[in-house]
Amino acid sequence: MQFALTVPCALDRFVQQAVLQVLQKRWDQTFSDSSYGFRPGRSAHQAVERAQSYIQAGHRWVVDLDLEKFFDRVNHDILMSRVARRISDKRMLKLIRSFLTAGVLENGLVGVTDEGTPQGGPLSPLLSNLILDDLDRELVRRNLRFVRYADDCNVYVHSERAGLRVMAGLKAFLTSKLKLKVNESKSAVARPHTRKFLGFTFSDREQVQRLIAPKALSRFKERIRELTQRTRGISVDQMIGSLKRYLTGWRGYFCFCETPWVLRDLDKWIRRRIRCFFWKQWKRGRTRFEELTARGVKRNLAAQTAGAPHSAWRLSHSPAVNLALSNGYLRSLGLPSVSR
């Protein structure tokens, strides 16, 4: 597979950061209150909470818009026309255009870019918000309830019929006015509980709750399986260290859900994965017996468990292993909880 990489050098990044600091102060206050991505003092959690409030208010259908390769397909002329409305200094306009057309490194050669915003540049998020401000203004003009985080935009309506009408209108607007394309396979008019937004979804109940999206849970479990594989050839301390870094970051974002029992179940599952890691590491029956008895398990129970023909996963939930590798012991190793 071939990759195209943006190549902002240190000086370019410094200059872009300086430009960003000046322009963001001027432009940010003019952007829509329903836009949350890449803006000071705004977060994904705020966007999810705003979406939840619309659903709770009775807008139980969502127009879920996904823009196809948005950052790669921003039209430079359209974008620069929006920049020129706000900046009169021709030197600054020339500088910003030079950032857009700096080129990408592909197969060892630098090619000029005639569309898209460099995803590695500090200025790109602000420019993306600028061009999508046209979409925000159109949604406001139509008096629609919406939440946008970068190129991820959800519009909340009362009925499927209204949603289909909005979807058709927005497709036409994006194509004709901004030269952007809606990804048909990832966009839909549907019930909010069947869609995901920034890693979350919502319950289909009278009292709407924030839930972790199924795909986010699947990715989480897959990552935990990778980190707790005995075949990685790492020590327990290394494994716990990797888990700690990942779980701390994941918890910081997904603890925003309103289903604490889901987090508690994940904690139980993670601990069982770690006990399974230990059991496999001990390998032989004699070693397992000695490790269990050394951790306070009675000899008879330790012998029965060490000689059991069951799988490591099944035995990781056995009384002997739970006693030897208690929750307190795992905490003492530095394992964090995702439910606290």
GROMACS .gro file of C-alpha atoms in nm, residues 279 283-290 292 299-309 315 320-321:
model
   24
  279TRP     CA    1  -0.186  -1.877   3.416
  283LYS     CA    2   0.292  -2.301   3.208
  284ARG     CA    3   0.345  -2.628   3.399
  285GLY     CA    4   0.133  -2.791   3.667
  286ARG     CA    5   0.410  -2.787   3.929
  287THR     CA    6   0.478  -2.417   3.874
  288ARG     CA    7   0.108  -2.337   3.891
  289PHE     CA    8   0.071  -2.531   4.215
  290GLU     CA    9   0.364  -2.348   4.372
  292LEU     CA   10  -0.109  -2.068   4.391
  299ARG     CA   11  -0.287  -2.707   4.894
  300ASN     CA   12  -0.586  -2.928   4.803
  301LEU     CA   13  -0.755  -2.654   4.601
  302ALA     CA   14  -0.425  -2.553   4.443
  303ALA     CA   15  -0.356  -2.914   4.338
  304GLN     CA   16  -0.705  -2.956   4.189
  305THR     CA   17  -0.676  -2.633   3.993
  306ALA     CA   18  -0.317  -2.688   3.876
  307GLY     CA   19  -0.405  -3.036   3.747
  308ALA     CA   20  -0.739  -2.941   3.588
  309PRO     CA   21  -0.764  -3.015   3.213
  315LEU     CA   22  -0.952  -2.151   3.491
  320ALA     CA   23  -0.819  -2.052   4.330
  321VAL     CA   24  -0.697  -1.812   4.061
   0.00000   0.00000   0.00000
